[in-house]
mmCIF file of C-alpha atoms in Angstrom:
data_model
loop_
_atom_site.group_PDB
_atom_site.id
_atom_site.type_symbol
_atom_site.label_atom_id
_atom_site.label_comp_id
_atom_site.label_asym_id
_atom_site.label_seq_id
_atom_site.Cartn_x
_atom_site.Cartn_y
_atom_site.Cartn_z
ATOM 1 C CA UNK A 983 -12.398 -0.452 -21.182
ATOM 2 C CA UNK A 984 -12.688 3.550 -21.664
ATOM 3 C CA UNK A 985 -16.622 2.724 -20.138
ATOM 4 C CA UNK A 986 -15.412 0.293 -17.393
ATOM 5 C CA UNK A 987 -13.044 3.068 -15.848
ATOM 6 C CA UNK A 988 -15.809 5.397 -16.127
ATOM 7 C CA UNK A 989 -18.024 3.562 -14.448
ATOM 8 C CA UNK A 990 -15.596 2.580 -11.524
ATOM 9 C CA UNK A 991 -14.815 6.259 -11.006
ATOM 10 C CA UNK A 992 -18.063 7.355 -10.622
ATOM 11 C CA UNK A 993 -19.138 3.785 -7.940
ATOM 12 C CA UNK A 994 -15.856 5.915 -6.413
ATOM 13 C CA UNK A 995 -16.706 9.027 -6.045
ATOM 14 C CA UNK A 996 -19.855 8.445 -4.697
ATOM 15 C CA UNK A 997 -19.366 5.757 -2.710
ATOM 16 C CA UNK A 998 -15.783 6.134 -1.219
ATOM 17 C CA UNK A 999 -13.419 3.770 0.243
ATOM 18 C CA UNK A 1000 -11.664 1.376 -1.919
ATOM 19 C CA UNK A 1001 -12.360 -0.177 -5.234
ATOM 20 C CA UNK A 1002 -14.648 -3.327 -4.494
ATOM 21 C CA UNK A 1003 -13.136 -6.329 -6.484
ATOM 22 C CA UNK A 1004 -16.147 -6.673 -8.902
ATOM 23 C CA UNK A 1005 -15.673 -2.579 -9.839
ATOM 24 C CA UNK A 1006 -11.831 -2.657 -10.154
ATOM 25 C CA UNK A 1007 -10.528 -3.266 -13.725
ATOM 26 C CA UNK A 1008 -8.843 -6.742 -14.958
ATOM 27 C CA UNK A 1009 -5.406 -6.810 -16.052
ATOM 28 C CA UNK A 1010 -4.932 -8.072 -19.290
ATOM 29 C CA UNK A 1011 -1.797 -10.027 -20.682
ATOM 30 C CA UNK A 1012 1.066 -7.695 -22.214
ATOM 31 C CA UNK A 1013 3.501 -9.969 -23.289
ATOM 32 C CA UNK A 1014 5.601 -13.260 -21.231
ATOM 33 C CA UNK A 1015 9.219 -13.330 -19.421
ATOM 34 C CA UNK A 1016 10.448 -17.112 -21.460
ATOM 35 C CA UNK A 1017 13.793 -15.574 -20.445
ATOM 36 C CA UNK A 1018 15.234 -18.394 -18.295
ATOM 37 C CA UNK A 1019 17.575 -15.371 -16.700
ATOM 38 C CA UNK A 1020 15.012 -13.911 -15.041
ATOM 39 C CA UNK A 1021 13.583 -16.251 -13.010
ATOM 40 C CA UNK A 1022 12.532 -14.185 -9.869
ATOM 41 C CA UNK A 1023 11.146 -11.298 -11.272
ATOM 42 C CA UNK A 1024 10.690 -9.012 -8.226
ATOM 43 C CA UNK A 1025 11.759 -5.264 -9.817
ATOM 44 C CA UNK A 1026 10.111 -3.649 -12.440
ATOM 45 C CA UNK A 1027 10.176 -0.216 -14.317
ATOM 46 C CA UNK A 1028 9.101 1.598 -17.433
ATOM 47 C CA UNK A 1029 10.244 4.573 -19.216
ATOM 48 C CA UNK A 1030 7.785 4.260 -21.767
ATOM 49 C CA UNK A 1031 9.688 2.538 -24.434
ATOM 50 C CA UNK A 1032 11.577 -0.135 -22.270
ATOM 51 C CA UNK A 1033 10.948 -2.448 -19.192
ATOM 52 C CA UNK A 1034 13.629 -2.488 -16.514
ATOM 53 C CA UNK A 1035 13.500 -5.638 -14.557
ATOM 54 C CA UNK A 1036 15.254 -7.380 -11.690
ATOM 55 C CA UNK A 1037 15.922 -10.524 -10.047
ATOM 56 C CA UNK A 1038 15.219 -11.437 -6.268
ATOM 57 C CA UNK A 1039 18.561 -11.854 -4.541
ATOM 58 C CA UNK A 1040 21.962 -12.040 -7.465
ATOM 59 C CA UNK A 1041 24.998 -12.362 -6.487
ATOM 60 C CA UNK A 1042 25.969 -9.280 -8.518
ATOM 61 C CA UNK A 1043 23.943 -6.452 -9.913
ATOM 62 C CA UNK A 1044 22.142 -7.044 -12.877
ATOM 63 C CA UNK A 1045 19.151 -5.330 -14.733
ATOM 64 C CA UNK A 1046 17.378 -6.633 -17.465
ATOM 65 C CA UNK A 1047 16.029 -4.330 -20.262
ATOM 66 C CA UNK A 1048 13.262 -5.758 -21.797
ATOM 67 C CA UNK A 1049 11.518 -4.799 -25.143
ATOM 68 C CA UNK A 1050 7.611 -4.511 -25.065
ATOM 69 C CA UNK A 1051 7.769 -8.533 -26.510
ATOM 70 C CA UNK A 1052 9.399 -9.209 -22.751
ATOM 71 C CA UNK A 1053 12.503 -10.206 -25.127
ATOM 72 C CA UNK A 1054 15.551 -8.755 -22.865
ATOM 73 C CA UNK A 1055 17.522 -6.665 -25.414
ATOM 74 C CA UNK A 1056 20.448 -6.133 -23.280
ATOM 75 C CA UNK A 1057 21.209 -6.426 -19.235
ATOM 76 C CA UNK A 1058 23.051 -3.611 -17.327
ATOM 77 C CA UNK A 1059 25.516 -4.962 -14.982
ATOM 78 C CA UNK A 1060 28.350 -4.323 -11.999
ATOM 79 C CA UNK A 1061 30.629 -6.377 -9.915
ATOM 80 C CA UNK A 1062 28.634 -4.857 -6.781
ATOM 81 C CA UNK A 1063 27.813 -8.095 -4.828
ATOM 82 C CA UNK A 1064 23.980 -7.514 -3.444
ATOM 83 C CA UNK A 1065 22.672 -9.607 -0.552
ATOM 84 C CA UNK A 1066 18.996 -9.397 -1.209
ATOM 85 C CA UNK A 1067 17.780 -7.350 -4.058
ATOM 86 C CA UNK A 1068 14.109 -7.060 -3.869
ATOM 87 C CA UNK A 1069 12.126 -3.581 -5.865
ATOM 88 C CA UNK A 1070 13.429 -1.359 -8.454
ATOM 89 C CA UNK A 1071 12.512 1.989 -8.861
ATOM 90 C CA UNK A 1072 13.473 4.972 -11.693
ATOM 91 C CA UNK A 1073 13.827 8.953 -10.869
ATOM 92 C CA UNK A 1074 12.861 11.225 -13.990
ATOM 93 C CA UNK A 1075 16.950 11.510 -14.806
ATOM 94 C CA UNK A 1076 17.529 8.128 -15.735
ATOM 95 C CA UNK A 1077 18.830 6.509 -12.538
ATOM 96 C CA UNK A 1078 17.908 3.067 -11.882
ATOM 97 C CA UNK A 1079 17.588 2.676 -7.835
ATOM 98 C CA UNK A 1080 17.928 -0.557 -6.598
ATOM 99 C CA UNK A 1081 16.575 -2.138 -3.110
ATOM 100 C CA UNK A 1082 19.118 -4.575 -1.597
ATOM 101 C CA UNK A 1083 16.701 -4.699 1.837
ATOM 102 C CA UNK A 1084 15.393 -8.110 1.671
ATOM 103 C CA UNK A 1085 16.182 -10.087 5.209
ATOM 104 C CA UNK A 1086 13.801 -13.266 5.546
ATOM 105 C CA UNK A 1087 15.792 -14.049 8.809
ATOM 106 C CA UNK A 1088 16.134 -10.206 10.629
ATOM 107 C CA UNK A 1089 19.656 -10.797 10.846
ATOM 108 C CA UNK A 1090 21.256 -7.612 8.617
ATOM 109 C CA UNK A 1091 23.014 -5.247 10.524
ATOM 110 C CA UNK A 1092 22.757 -2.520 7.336
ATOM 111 C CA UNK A 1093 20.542 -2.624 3.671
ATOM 112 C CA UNK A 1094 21.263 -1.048 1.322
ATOM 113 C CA UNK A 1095 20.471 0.921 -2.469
ATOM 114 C CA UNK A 1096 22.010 0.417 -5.006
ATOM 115 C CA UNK A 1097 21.686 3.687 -7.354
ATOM 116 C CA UNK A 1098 22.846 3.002 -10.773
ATOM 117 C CA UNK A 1099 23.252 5.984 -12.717
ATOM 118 C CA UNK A 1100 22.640 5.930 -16.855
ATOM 119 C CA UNK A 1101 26.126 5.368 -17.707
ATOM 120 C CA UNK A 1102 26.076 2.016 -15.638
ATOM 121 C CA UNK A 1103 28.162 3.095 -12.769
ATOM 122 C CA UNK A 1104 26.682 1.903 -9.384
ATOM 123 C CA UNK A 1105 26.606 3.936 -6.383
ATOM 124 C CA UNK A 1106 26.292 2.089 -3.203
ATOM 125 C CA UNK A 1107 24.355 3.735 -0.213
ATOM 126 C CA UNK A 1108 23.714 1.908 3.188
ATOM 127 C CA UNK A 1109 20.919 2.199 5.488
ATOM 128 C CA UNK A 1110 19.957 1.275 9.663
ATOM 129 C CA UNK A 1111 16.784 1.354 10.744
ATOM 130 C CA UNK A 1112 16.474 3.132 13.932
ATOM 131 C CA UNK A 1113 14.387 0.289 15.254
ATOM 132 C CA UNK A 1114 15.823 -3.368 14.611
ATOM 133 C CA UNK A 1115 16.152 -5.352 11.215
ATOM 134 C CA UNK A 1116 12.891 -6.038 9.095
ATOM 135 C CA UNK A 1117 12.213 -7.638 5.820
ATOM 136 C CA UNK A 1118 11.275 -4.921 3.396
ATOM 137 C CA UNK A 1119 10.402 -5.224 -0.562
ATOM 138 C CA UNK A 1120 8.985 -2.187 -1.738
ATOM 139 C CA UNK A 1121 10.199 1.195 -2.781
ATOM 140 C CA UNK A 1122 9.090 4.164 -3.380
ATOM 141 C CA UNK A 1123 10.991 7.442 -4.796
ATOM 142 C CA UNK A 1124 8.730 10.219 -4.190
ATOM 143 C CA UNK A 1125 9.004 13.265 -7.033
ATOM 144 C CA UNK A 1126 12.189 15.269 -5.519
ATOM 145 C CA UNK A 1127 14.256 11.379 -5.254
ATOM 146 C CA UNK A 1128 13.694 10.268 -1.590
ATOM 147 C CA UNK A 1129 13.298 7.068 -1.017
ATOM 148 C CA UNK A 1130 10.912 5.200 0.941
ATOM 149 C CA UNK A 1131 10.792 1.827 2.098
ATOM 150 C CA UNK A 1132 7.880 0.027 2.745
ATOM 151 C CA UNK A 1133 8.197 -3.379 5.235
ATOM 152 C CA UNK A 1134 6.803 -6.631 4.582
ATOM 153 C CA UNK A 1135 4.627 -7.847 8.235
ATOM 154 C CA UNK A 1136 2.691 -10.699 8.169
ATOM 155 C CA UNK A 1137 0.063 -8.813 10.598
ATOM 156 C CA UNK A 1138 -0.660 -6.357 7.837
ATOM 157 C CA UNK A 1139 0.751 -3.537 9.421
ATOM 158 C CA UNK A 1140 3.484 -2.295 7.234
ATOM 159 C CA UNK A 1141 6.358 0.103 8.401
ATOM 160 C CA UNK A 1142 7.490 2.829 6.301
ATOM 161 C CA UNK A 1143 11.129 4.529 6.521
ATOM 162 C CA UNK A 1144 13.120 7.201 4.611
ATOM 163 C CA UNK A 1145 16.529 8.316 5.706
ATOM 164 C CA UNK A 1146 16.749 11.470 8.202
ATOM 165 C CA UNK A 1147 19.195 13.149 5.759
ATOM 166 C CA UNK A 1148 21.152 13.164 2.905
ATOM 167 C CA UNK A 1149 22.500 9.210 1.236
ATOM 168 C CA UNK A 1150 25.615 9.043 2.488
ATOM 169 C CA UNK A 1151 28.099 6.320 0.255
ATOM 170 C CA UNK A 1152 29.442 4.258 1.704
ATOM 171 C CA UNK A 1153 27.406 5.380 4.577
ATOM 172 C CA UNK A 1154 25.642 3.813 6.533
ATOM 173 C CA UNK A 1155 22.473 6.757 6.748
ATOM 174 C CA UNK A 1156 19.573 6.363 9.473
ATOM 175 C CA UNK A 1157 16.302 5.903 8.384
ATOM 176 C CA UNK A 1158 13.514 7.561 10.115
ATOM 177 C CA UNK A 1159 9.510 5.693 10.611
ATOM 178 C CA UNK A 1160 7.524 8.364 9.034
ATOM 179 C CA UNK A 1161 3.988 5.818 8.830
ATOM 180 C CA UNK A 1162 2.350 2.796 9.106
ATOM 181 C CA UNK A 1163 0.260 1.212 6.608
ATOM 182 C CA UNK A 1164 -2.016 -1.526 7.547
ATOM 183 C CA UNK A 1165 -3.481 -3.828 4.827
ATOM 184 C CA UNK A 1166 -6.567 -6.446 5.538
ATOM 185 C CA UNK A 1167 -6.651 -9.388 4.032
ATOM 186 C CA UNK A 1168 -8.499 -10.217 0.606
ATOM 187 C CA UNK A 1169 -10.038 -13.494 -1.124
ATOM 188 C CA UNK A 1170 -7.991 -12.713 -4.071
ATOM 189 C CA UNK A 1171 -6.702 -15.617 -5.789
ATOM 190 C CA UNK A 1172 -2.818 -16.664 -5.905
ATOM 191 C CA UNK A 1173 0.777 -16.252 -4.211
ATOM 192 C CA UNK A 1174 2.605 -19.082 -2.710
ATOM 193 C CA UNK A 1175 1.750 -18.879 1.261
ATOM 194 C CA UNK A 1176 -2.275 -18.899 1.158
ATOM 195 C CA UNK A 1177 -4.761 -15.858 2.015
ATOM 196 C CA UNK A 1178 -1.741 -14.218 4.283
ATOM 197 C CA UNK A 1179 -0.395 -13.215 0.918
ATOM 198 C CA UNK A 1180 -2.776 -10.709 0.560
ATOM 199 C CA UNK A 1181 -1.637 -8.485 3.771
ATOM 200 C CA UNK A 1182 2.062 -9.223 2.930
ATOM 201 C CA UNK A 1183 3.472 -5.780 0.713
ATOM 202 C CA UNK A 1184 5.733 -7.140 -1.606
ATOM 203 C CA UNK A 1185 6.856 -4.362 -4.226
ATOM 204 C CA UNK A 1186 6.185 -0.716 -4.743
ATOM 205 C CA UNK A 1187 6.084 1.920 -7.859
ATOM 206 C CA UNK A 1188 5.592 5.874 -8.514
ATOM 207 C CA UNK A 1189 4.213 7.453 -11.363
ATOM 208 C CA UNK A 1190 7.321 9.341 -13.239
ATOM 209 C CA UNK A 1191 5.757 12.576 -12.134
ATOM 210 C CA UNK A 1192 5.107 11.593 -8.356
ATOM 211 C CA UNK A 1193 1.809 12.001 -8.720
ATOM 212 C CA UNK A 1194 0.256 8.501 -8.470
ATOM 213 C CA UNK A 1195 1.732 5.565 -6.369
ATOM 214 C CA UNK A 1196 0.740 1.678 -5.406
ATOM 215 C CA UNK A 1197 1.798 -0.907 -3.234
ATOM 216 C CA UNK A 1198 1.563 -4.027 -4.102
ATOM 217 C CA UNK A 1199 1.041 -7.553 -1.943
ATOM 218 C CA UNK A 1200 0.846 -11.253 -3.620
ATOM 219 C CA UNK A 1201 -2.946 -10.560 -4.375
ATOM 220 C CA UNK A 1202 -3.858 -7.066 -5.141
ATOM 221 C CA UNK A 1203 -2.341 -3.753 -5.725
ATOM 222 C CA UNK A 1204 -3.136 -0.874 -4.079
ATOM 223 C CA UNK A 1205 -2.967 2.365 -5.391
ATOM 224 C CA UNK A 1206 -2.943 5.985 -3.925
ATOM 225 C CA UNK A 1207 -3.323 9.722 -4.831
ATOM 226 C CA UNK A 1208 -0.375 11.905 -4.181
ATOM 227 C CA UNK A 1209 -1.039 15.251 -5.657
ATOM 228 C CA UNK A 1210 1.124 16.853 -3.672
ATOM 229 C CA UNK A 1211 4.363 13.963 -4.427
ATOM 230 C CA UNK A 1212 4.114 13.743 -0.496
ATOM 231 C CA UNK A 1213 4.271 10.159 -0.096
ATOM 232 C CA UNK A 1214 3.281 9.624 3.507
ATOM 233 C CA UNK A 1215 0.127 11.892 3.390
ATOM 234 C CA UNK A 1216 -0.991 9.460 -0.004
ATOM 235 C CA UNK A 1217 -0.585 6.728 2.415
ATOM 236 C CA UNK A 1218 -3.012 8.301 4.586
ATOM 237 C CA UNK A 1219 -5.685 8.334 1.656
ATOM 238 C CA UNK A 1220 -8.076 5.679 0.697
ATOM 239 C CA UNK A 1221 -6.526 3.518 -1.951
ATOM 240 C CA UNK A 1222 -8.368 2.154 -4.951
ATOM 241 C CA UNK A 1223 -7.748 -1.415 -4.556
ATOM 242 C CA UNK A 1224 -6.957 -3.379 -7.739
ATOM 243 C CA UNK A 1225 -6.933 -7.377 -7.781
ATOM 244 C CA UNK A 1226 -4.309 -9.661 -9.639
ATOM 245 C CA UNK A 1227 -5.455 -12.843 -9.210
ATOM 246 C CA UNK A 1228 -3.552 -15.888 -10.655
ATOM 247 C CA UNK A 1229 0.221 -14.240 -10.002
ATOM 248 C CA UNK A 1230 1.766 -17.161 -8.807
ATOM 249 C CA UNK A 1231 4.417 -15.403 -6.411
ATOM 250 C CA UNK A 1232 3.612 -11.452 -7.527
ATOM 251 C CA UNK A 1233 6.015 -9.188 -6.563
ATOM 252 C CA UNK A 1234 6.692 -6.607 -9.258
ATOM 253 C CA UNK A 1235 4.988 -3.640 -9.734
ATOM 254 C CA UNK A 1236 5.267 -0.352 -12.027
ATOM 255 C CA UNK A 1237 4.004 2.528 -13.608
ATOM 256 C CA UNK A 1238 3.625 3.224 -17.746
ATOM 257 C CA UNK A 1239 3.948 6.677 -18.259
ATOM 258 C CA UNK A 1240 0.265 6.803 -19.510
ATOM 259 C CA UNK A 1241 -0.803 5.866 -15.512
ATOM 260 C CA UNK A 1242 -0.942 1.737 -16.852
ATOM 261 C CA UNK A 1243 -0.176 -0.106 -13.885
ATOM 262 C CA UNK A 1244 1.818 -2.896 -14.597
ATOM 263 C CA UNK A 1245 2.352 -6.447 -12.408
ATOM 264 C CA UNK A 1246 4.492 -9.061 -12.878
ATOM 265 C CA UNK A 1247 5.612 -12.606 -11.243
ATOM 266 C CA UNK A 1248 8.426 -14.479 -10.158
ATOM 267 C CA UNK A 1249 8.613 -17.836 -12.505
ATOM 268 C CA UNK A 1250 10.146 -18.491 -16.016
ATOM 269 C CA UNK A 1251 6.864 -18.252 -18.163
ATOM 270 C CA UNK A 1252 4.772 -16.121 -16.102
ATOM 271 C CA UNK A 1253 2.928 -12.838 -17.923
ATOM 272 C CA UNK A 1254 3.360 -9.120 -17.468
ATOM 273 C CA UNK A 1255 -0.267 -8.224 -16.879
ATOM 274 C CA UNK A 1256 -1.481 -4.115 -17.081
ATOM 275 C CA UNK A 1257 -3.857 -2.515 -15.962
ATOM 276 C CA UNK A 1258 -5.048 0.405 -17.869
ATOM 277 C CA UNK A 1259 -6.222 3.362 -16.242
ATOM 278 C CA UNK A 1260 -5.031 3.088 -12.704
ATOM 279 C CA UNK A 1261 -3.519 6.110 -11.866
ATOM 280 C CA UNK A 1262 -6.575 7.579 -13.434
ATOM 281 C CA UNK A 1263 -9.130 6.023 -11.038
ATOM 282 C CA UNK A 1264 -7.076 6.928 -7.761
ATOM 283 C CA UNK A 1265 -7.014 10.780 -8.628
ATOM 284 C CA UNK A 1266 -10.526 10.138 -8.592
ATOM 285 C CA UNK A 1267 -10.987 8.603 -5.182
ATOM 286 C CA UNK A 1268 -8.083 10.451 -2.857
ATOM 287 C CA UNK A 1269 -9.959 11.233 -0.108
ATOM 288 C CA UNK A 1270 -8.426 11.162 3.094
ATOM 289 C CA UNK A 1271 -8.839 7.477 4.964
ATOM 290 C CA UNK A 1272 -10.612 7.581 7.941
ATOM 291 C CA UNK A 1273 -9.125 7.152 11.973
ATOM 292 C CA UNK A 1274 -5.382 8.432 11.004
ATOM 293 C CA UNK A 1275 -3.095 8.548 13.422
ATOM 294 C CA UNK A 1276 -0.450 11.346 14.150
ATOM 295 C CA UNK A 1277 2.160 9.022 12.707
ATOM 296 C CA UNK A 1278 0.970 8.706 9.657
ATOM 297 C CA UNK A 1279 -0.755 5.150 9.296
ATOM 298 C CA UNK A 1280 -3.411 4.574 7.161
ATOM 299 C CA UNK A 1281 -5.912 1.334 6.379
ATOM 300 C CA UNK A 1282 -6.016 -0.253 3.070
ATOM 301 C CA UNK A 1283 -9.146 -1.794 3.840
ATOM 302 C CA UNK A 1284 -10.693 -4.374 1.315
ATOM 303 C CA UNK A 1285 -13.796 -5.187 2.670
ATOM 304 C CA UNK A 1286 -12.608 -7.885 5.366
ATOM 305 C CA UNK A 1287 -13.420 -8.120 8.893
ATOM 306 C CA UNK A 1288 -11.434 -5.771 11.376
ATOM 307 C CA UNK A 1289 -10.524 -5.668 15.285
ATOM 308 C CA UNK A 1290 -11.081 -2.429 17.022
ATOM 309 C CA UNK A 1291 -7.140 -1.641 16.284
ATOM 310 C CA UNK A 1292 -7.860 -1.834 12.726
ATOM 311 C CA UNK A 1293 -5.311 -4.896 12.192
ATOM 312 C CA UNK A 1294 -7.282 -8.048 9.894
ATOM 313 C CA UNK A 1295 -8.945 -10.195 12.387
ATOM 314 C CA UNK A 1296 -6.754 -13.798 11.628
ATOM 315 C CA UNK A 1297 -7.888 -16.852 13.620
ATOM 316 C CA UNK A 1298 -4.700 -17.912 15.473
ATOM 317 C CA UNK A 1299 -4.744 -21.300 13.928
ATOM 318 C CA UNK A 1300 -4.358 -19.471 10.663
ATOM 319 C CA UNK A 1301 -1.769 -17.507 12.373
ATOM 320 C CA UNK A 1302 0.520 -20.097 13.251
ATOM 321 C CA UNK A 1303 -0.121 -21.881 9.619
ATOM 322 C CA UNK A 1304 1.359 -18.707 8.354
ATOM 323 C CA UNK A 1305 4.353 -18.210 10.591
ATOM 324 C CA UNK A 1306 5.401 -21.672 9.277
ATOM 325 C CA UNK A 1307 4.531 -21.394 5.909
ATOM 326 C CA UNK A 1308 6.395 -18.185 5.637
ATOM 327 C CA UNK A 1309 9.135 -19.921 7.433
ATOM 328 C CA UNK A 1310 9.775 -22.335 5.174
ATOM 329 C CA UNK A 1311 9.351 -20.021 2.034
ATOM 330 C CA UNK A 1312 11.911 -17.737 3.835
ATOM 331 C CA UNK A 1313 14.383 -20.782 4.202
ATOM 332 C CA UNK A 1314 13.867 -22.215 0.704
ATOM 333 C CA UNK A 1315 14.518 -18.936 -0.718
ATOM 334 C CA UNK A 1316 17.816 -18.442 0.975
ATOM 335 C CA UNK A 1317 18.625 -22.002 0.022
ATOM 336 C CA UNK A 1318 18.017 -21.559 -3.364
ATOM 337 C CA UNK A 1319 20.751 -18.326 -3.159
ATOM 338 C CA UNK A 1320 23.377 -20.484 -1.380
ATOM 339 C CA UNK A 1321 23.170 -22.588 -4.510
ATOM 340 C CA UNK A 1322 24.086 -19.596 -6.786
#
């Protein structure tokens, strides 16, 4: 494996641009969720010693510590009613930051994180865009604890936010746009709505020193130099680009402290994969992406076809098979949480 990473950092260095699928390292099996609690894994975090995980949705907040078996060994819990939990993140003290900004249907007026401090007591901050609702899964907490939030777009073209000032609680605080990410599609394998999957960002993680951090869609994971901890100018680098074919709806992502990237899937059964040396190989290949804009956006190419604007070219047949796909998923999801 030690040779493998070698050899993709050097294809890197020379070469530049993102990892190409064939050069990128496979994730190999740590250990299964057979926990029938969490069935929607879509949070996940590591201190090292213990995996934090999450649940999409919940009607009350609920984290799941899990040994390195996957066995939970206990579950951290409040009364705090979530509407849409979706990523989980961890700042170097101990707080467990949760991201209740799902919205399939655009209809929240506020989202919200949940920041649940090492004692168990749950802080609850709310957030407006500045721009209109969007459906957002990933988070990011840079190295000095501001969050970022990273939109899920079916065009590929991600939005990302952080407040304009200090978390208010109750609040609600304004978040600012601060970047776009855009993200072409891949012929990675797996996720529940078809090649789309791969544009659609779905979870995000940090290294525990701010260093290193990845996005993640249904297919691949893409990860990103941040030297600095300055989250919007890693977005603005190349990312190495690391497939996970096979997730069946992937939406958990995180950081070992030793820089394994770790992925995970919704589904009772399904494996925590890692991926060992990840945060090594995008130290190696930071370079700053080509045709940035002044706001901040970056493209995570992967080797597909592109318009002049940069966005994936998609046939509009394919298009409109995704607007309904997604659609549905979106609806079956909230039915399945009008059930709980």
């Amino acid at each position: 494996m030690r040779l493998a990473v070698a050899l993709t950092v050097v294809f890197v260095a020379v070469l530049g641009g993102p990892v190409p699928a064939w050069a990128a390292p496979v994730p190999e099996p740590l250990c299964t969720v057979k926990d029938s609690r969490i069935g929607e894994l879509s949070g996940l975090v590591s201190d090292g010693s213990a995996l934090y995980a999450i649940n999409d949705g919940g009607s009350k907040v609920q984290v799941f510590v899990l040994g390195r078996d996957c066995k939970v060994q206990k579950v951290l819990t409040d009364k705090t009613d979530p509407f849409d939990v979706e990523d989980l993140a961890r700042t170097p003290d101990g707080r467990l930051w949760l991201s209740d900004t799902g919205d399939n249907q655009k209809g929240r007026l506020t989202v919200a994180l949940l920041e649940m401090s090492p004692q168990g007591k749950v802080t609850l901050h709310r957030l407006t865009y500045p721009d209109g609702q969007h459906d957002t899964e990933a988070l990011i907490m840079d190295k000095a604890g501001t969050p970022y939030l990273i939109t899920k777009d079916i065009l590929g073209e991600a939005r990302v936010y952080r407040p304009s000032g200090p978390l208010a609680s109750p609040g609600p605080t304004t978040l600012e746009k601060v970047g776009t990410v855009k993200i072409a599609t891949t012929d990675t394998q797996g996720g529940p709505v078809g090649s789309i999957g791969s544009v659609l960002v779905t979870g995000g993680a940090s290294t525990a020193d701010g260093s290193v951090i990845a996005l993640r869609t249904y297919t691949d994971a893409y990860v990103y130099a941040a030297p600095d901890g300055d989250v919007v100018a890693a977005l603005q680098r190349r990312p190495v680009r690391i497939p996970l074919p096979g997730e069946k709806q992937g939406e958990a992502i995180a950081f070992e402290p030793d820089g394994t990237l770790l992925s995970g899937s919704e589904g009772v059964g399904q494996p925590l994969r890692a991926v060992r040396g990840a945060a090594a190989l995008a130290t190696q290949s930071g370079a700053p992406a080509e045709g940035t804009t002044s706001t901040g956006s970056t493209n995570a190419s992967s080797g597909s076809a592109e318009n002049g604007a940069g966005l994936p070219i998609l046939p509009a047949a394919g298009i409109t098979v995704a607007v309904l796909g997604l659609g549905w998923f979106g609806i079956s999801k909230l039915r399945r949480r009008a059930r709980r």
